[in-house]
Amino acid sequence: MSELLISQNERVLTLTLHRPEARNALNNALLESLANELEKAERDAGIGAVVITGSERFFAAGADLKEMASRDMPATLNDPRPQLWARIDRFPKPLLAAVNGYALGAGCELVMLCDIAVAGDNARFGLPEITLGIMPGAGGTQRLIRSVGKALAFRMVLTGEALSAERAQQAGLVADVYPAALTLEYAQKLAARIAQHAPLALQAAKTALRQAHEASLAQGLQQERQLFTLLAATEDRQEGISAFLEKRPAAFKGR
Ligand code: CO8
């Protein structure tokens, strides 16, 4: 049976991590399946947003420690993992995480790579690598500090201790918290609301927002203005504004 379950409802694709025997640990095969499905979703105009989720008890317990244990320094240097993460990170459409239970290590890093995280009240977010004699290696140190600030990022990385869903929401790691049984449904509804918007505008907004994390303010402002100007050439912009002025729903075409 595949370790990545795939389902689609209208414009929302849901990818469910399914390795229960390893608490959804992200081995290379599972990361590759995620990258492949996201690349397919990128090419499919019928998909407007993607939700990644796990089970009700665990989102993902990190990198696969059995796989990692077998890798020495040269093997780690030549590990295809950074390329797999980069492929996932390149996904240009809105990407949401619906998190119940543990999101640890690489599982937490996957959540941070997503654009919006929605959590169940039983979720726990942590980077426990330090307890294993290693450190986060898939964006954890870089994305966490930009998301929750210096004090909490240092505390989490240096102690390895996890945050509750409530604390993660206060810190800005998570957008919404729901009762665990409803997390996925709410995330899918949020994704559906997002996916009804103009695809090119969503893509441009995502690119510009990510600049805030990944580039200097001056570069970010410049790119935001360039993307804003480019959108002026789209049919969807004309349609969106006309629909508002004519008091009718917009019919976006991705052009
Ligand atoms: N990898 C592999 N197997 C795992 C992992 C994992 N990360 N986590 C759990 N498992 C396996 C266990 O070995 C066990 O297998 P078995 O039944 O064969 O003994 C099975 O899942 C069940 O585990 P538990 O009995 O511990 O399950 P619980 O539900 O009691 O506990 C926990 C769940 C709390 C998630 C617990 O399993 C745990 O603490 N796991 C380890 C968490 C961890 O340390 N994660 C960090 C991993 S390191 C990392 O992510 C580094 C990323 C850097 C990437 C760099 C790439 C370039």
Short mmCIF file of C-alpha atoms and ligand atoms in Angstrom, two decimals:
data_model
loop_
_atom_site.label_atom_id
_atom_site.label_comp_id
_atom_site.label_asym_id
_atom_site.label_seq_id
_atom_site.Cartn_x
_atom_site.Cartn_y
_atom_site.Cartn_z
CA MET A 1 0.00 0.00 0.00
CA SER A 2 1.23 3.49 -0.83
CA GLU A 3 2.56 5.59 2.02
CA LEU A 4 1.02 8.73 0.55
CA LEU A 5 -2.76 8.74 0.17
CA ILE A 6 -4.18 11.11 -2.42
CA SER A 7 -7.69 12.53 -2.65
CA GLN A 8 -9.23 15.46 -4.45
CA ASN A 9 -12.40 17.42 -3.78
CA GLU A 10 -13.11 20.08 -6.39
CA ARG A 11 -10.00 22.31 -6.50
CA VAL A 12 -8.37 21.01 -3.31
CA LEU A 13 -5.90 18.12 -3.34
CA THR A 14 -5.23 16.36 -0.02
CA LEU A 15 -2.02 14.39 0.51
CA THR A 16 -2.11 12.16 3.59
CA LEU A 17 1.13 10.80 5.07
CA HIS A 18 0.47 7.16 5.86
CA ARG A 19 3.31 5.23 7.51
CA PRO A 20 1.60 4.45 10.81
CA GLU A 21 4.16 1.83 11.82
CA ALA A 22 6.89 4.52 11.77
CA ARG A 23 4.66 7.38 13.00
CA ASN A 24 4.79 8.89 9.50
CA ALA A 25 8.57 9.34 9.67
CA LEU A 26 9.68 11.02 6.46
CA ASN A 27 12.02 8.64 4.69
CA ASN A 28 13.37 9.55 1.26
CA ALA A 29 10.71 7.50 -0.55
CA LEU A 30 7.89 9.40 1.17
CA LEU A 31 9.54 12.78 0.52
CA GLU A 32 9.95 11.79 -3.13
CA SER A 33 6.26 10.83 -3.41
CA LEU A 34 5.34 14.21 -1.93
CA ALA A 35 7.60 16.02 -4.41
CA ASN A 36 6.17 14.01 -7.34
CA GLU A 37 2.54 14.68 -6.36
CA LEU A 38 3.17 18.39 -5.83
CA GLU A 39 4.81 18.63 -9.25
CA LYS A 40 1.79 16.93 -10.81
CA ALA A 41 -0.51 19.30 -8.90
CA GLU A 42 1.51 22.26 -10.17
CA ARG A 43 0.78 21.24 -13.77
CA ASP A 44 -2.92 20.53 -13.12
CA ALA A 45 -5.00 23.69 -13.60
CA GLY A 46 -7.89 21.93 -11.84
CA ILE A 47 -5.99 22.05 -8.54
CA GLY A 48 -5.95 25.39 -6.73
CA ALA A 49 -4.48 24.46 -3.35
CA VAL A 50 -2.99 21.44 -1.56
CA VAL A 51 -3.41 20.24 2.03
CA ILE A 52 -0.79 17.94 3.58
CA THR A 53 -1.96 16.00 6.61
CA GLY A 54 -1.16 12.94 8.71
CA SER A 55 -3.24 10.85 11.08
CA GLU A 56 -5.28 11.97 14.07
CA ARG A 57 -2.40 11.09 16.44
CA PHE A 58 0.69 12.08 14.50
CA PHE A 59 1.51 14.36 11.59
CA ALA A 60 5.10 13.12 11.21
CA ALA A 61 7.69 12.03 13.80
CA GLY A 62 10.64 13.48 11.88
CA ALA A 63 13.21 12.10 9.50
CA ASP A 64 13.33 8.32 9.42
CA LEU A 65 15.88 7.56 12.12
CA LYS A 66 16.45 4.01 10.85
CA GLU A 67 17.36 5.39 7.43
CA MET A 68 19.45 8.17 8.98
CA ALA A 69 21.35 5.80 11.27
CA SER A 70 22.75 3.96 8.24
CA ARG A 71 24.25 7.13 6.73
CA ASP A 72 27.77 8.20 7.56
CA MET A 73 29.24 11.59 6.67
CA PRO A 74 29.96 10.89 2.95
CA ALA A 75 26.49 9.36 2.52
CA THR A 76 24.90 12.35 4.27
CA LEU A 77 26.85 14.68 1.98
CA ASN A 78 25.48 12.87 -1.08
CA ASP A 79 21.98 12.38 0.32
CA PRO A 80 19.30 13.33 -2.24
CA ARG A 81 17.21 14.76 0.64
CA PRO A 82 18.11 18.44 0.15
CA GLN A 83 17.01 18.16 -3.50
CA LEU A 84 13.75 16.51 -2.44
CA TRP A 85 13.04 19.31 0.05
CA ALA A 86 13.89 21.88 -2.62
CA ARG A 87 11.39 20.28 -5.02
CA ILE A 88 8.67 20.45 -2.35
CA ASP A 89 9.63 24.02 -1.53
CA ARG A 90 9.26 25.07 -5.20
CA PHE A 91 5.53 24.26 -5.26
CA PRO A 92 4.02 27.58 -6.39
CA LYS A 93 0.38 27.14 -5.31
CA PRO A 94 -0.97 27.60 -1.77
CA LEU A 95 0.19 24.74 0.45
CA LEU A 96 -1.49 24.06 3.79
CA ALA A 97 -0.62 21.71 6.64
CA ALA A 98 -3.40 20.17 8.74
CA VAL A 99 -1.61 18.94 11.86
CA ASN A 100 -2.87 16.60 14.55
CA GLY A 101 -0.57 15.05 17.14
CA TYR A 102 3.22 15.12 16.79
CA ALA A 103 5.01 17.26 14.22
CA LEU A 104 8.61 16.66 15.23
CA GLY A 105 11.97 17.27 13.56
CA ALA A 106 11.53 17.01 9.81
CA GLY A 107 7.77 16.78 10.43
CA CYS A 108 7.85 20.23 12.02
CA GLU A 109 10.13 21.43 9.22
CA LEU A 110 7.55 20.26 6.68
CA VAL A 111 4.87 22.23 8.54
CA MET A 112 7.08 25.34 8.47
CA LEU A 113 7.67 24.93 4.74
CA CYS A 114 3.89 25.06 4.18
CA ASP A 115 2.27 28.46 3.69
CA ILE A 116 -0.43 28.03 6.34
CA ALA A 117 -0.58 25.56 9.22
CA VAL A 118 -3.86 24.62 10.88
CA ALA A 119 -3.58 22.51 14.04
CA GLY A 120 -5.72 20.25 16.16
CA ASP A 121 -5.76 20.99 19.88
CA ASN A 122 -3.68 17.82 20.39
CA ALA A 123 -0.82 18.99 18.12
CA ARG A 124 2.79 19.26 19.36
CA PHE A 125 5.51 21.05 17.42
CA GLY A 126 9.15 20.45 18.20
CA LEU A 127 12.69 20.13 16.89
CA PRO A 128 14.13 17.35 19.10
CA GLU A 129 17.27 16.84 16.99
CA ILE A 130 19.54 18.17 19.77
CA THR A 131 18.48 15.22 21.95
CA LEU A 132 19.85 12.90 19.25
CA GLY A 133 23.22 14.64 19.05
CA ILE A 134 22.35 16.39 15.80
CA MET A 135 20.63 19.61 14.75
CA PRO A 136 17.74 20.51 12.43
CA GLY A 137 18.88 20.08 8.84
CA ALA A 138 15.88 20.76 6.62
CA GLY A 139 15.28 24.45 7.16
CA GLY A 140 14.35 24.20 10.85
CA THR A 141 16.78 26.74 12.26
CA GLN A 142 16.19 29.20 9.44
CA ARG A 143 12.42 29.06 9.17
CA LEU A 144 11.66 28.74 12.89
CA ILE A 145 13.49 31.91 13.91
CA ARG A 146 11.78 33.89 11.16
CA SER A 147 8.44 32.56 12.26
CA VAL A 148 8.50 32.60 16.09
CA GLY A 149 11.35 35.04 16.81
CA LYS A 150 14.70 34.66 18.52
CA ALA A 151 13.83 33.73 22.11
CA LEU A 152 11.45 30.91 21.35
CA ALA A 153 13.48 29.58 18.41
CA PHE A 154 16.61 29.29 20.55
CA ARG A 155 14.60 27.73 23.36
CA MET A 156 13.05 25.12 21.06
CA VAL A 157 16.21 24.20 19.17
CA LEU A 158 18.52 24.11 22.21
CA THR A 159 16.16 22.20 24.53
CA GLY A 160 14.43 20.05 21.92
CA GLU A 161 11.18 20.63 23.81
CA ALA A 162 7.90 20.78 21.91
CA LEU A 163 5.19 23.46 21.92
CA SER A 164 1.48 22.83 22.41
CA ALA A 165 -0.91 23.84 19.64
CA GLU A 166 -2.07 26.82 21.67
CA ARG A 167 1.48 28.05 22.26
CA ALA A 168 2.36 27.47 18.60
CA GLN A 169 -0.58 29.61 17.60
CA GLN A 170 0.40 32.41 20.00
CA ALA A 171 3.94 32.26 18.60
CA GLY A 172 2.79 32.55 14.99
CA LEU A 173 3.68 29.04 13.84
CA VAL A 174 0.05 28.07 13.37
CA ALA A 175 -2.85 30.11 11.98
CA ASP A 176 -5.83 28.33 13.58
CA VAL A 177 -6.45 25.67 16.23
CA TYR A 178 -9.51 23.38 16.16
CA PRO A 179 -10.70 20.29 18.01
CA ALA A 180 -8.54 17.49 16.56
CA ALA A 181 -11.45 15.66 14.92
CA LEU A 182 -12.22 18.76 12.82
CA THR A 183 -8.70 19.88 11.81
CA LEU A 184 -8.64 18.34 8.35
CA GLU A 185 -12.16 19.42 7.48
CA TYR A 186 -11.43 23.02 8.49
CA ALA A 187 -8.11 23.03 6.64
CA GLN A 188 -9.83 21.72 3.50
CA LYS A 189 -12.52 24.40 3.78
CA LEU A 190 -9.86 27.08 4.16
CA ALA A 191 -7.98 25.65 1.16
CA ALA A 192 -11.23 25.66 -0.87
CA ARG A 193 -11.83 29.33 -0.04
CA ILE A 194 -8.28 30.16 -1.07
CA ALA A 195 -8.49 28.03 -4.23
CA GLN A 196 -11.44 29.98 -5.58
CA HIS A 197 -9.26 33.06 -6.02
CA ALA A 198 -7.38 33.95 -9.20
CA PRO A 199 -4.51 31.44 -9.65
CA LEU A 200 -1.97 33.94 -10.96
CA ALA A 201 -2.72 36.41 -8.17
CA LEU A 202 -2.36 33.61 -5.56
CA GLN A 203 0.96 32.56 -7.05
CA ALA A 204 2.26 36.13 -7.14
CA ALA A 205 1.10 36.81 -3.57
CA LYS A 206 2.76 33.59 -2.34
CA THR A 207 6.03 34.51 -4.07
CA ALA A 208 5.97 38.02 -2.61
CA LEU A 209 5.09 36.84 0.93
CA ARG A 210 7.92 34.33 0.85
CA GLN A 211 10.33 37.10 -0.01
CA ALA A 212 9.66 38.50 3.45
CA HIS A 213 11.16 35.32 4.89
CA GLU A 214 13.87 34.78 2.37
CA ALA A 215 15.24 38.14 1.20
CA SER A 216 16.03 41.61 2.44
CA LEU A 217 13.26 44.18 2.78
CA ALA A 218 14.50 46.22 -0.18
CA GLN A 219 14.55 43.16 -2.48
CA GLY A 220 11.19 42.03 -1.14
CA LEU A 221 9.53 45.40 -1.75
CA GLN A 222 10.94 45.52 -5.26
CA GLN A 223 9.68 42.05 -6.10
CA GLU A 224 6.27 42.76 -4.58
CA ARG A 225 5.91 45.83 -6.83
CA GLN A 226 7.05 43.90 -9.92
CA LEU A 227 4.55 41.10 -9.30
CA PHE A 228 1.77 43.57 -8.55
CA THR A 229 2.49 45.33 -11.84
CA LEU A 230 2.61 42.04 -13.78
CA LEU A 231 -0.85 41.10 -12.48
CA ALA A 232 -2.19 44.28 -14.12
CA ALA A 233 -1.76 42.45 -17.43
CA THR A 234 -4.01 39.49 -16.48
CA GLU A 235 -7.60 38.89 -17.59
CA ASP A 236 -8.42 37.71 -14.06
CA ARG A 237 -7.58 41.13 -12.60
CA GLN A 238 -9.99 42.78 -15.02
CA GLU A 239 -12.61 40.14 -14.27
CA GLY A 240 -12.15 40.44 -10.47
CA ILE A 241 -12.54 44.19 -10.43
CA SER A 242 -15.43 44.18 -12.96
CA ALA A 243 -17.26 41.47 -10.99
CA PHE A 244 -16.98 43.52 -7.80
CA LEU A 245 -18.26 46.67 -9.48
CA GLU A 246 -21.09 44.74 -11.19
CA LYS A 247 -22.00 43.02 -7.86
CA ARG A 248 -21.59 39.45 -9.22
CA PRO A 249 -19.20 36.55 -8.39
CA ALA A 250 -15.95 36.57 -10.37
CA ALA A 251 -15.23 33.76 -12.84
CA PHE A 252 -11.44 33.40 -12.82
CA LYS A 253 -9.70 31.58 -15.68
CA GLY A 254 -6.04 31.60 -14.62
CA ARG A 255 -5.15 33.98 -17.45
N1 CO8 B 1 12.03 7.39 12.50
C1 CO8 B 1 11.84 6.06 12.37
N2 CO8 B 1 10.99 5.38 13.12
C2 CO8 B 1 10.28 6.05 14.05
C3 CO8 B 1 10.44 7.44 14.25
C4 CO8 B 1 11.35 8.14 13.41
N3 CO8 B 1 11.54 9.46 13.49
N4 CO8 B 1 9.58 7.82 15.24
C5 CO8 B 1 8.94 6.71 15.65
N5 CO8 B 1 9.38 5.63 14.95
C6 CO8 B 1 8.98 4.23 15.09
C7 CO8 B 1 9.56 3.64 16.35
O1 CO8 B 1 10.88 3.22 16.16
C8 CO8 B 1 8.60 2.49 16.60
O2 CO8 B 1 8.97 1.43 15.74
P1 CO8 B 1 8.91 -0.11 16.28
O3 CO8 B 1 7.44 -0.36 16.50
O4 CO8 B 1 9.50 -0.88 15.15
O5 CO8 B 1 9.68 -0.12 17.55
C9 CO8 B 1 7.26 3.04 16.10
O6 CO8 B 1 7.58 4.16 15.26
C10 CO8 B 1 6.40 3.55 17.24
O7 CO8 B 1 7.17 4.45 18.00
P2 CO8 B 1 6.83 4.73 19.53
O8 CO8 B 1 6.55 3.44 20.23
O9 CO8 B 1 7.90 5.61 20.09
O10 CO8 B 1 5.43 5.53 19.34
P3 CO8 B 1 4.71 6.51 20.33
O11 CO8 B 1 3.37 6.79 19.69
O12 CO8 B 1 4.76 6.03 21.72
O13 CO8 B 1 5.60 7.88 20.29
C11 CO8 B 1 6.78 9.69 19.19
C12 CO8 B 1 5.60 8.70 19.16
C13 CO8 B 1 6.65 10.65 20.38
C14 CO8 B 1 6.73 10.46 17.89
C15 CO8 B 1 8.12 8.92 19.35
O14 CO8 B 1 8.11 7.83 18.43
C16 CO8 B 1 9.36 9.74 19.07
O15 CO8 B 1 9.79 10.52 19.94
N6 CO8 B 1 9.98 9.59 17.86
C17 CO8 B 1 11.21 10.24 17.49
C18 CO8 B 1 11.01 11.71 17.28
C19 CO8 B 1 12.29 12.37 16.86
O16 CO8 B 1 13.29 12.37 17.54
N7 CO8 B 1 12.25 13.02 15.66
C20 CO8 B 1 13.36 13.75 15.13
C21 CO8 B 1 14.00 12.94 14.08
S1 CO8 B 1 15.50 13.71 13.51
C22 CO8 B 1 15.04 14.71 12.26
O17 CO8 B 1 13.91 14.84 11.93
C23 CO8 B 1 16.21 15.40 11.61
C24 CO8 B 1 15.81 16.18 10.38
C25 CO8 B 1 17.06 16.63 9.68
C26 CO8 B 1 16.96 16.27 8.22
C27 CO8 B 1 18.22 16.60 7.49
C28 CO8 B 1 18.09 16.16 6.03
C29 CO8 B 1 19.16 16.68 5.12
#
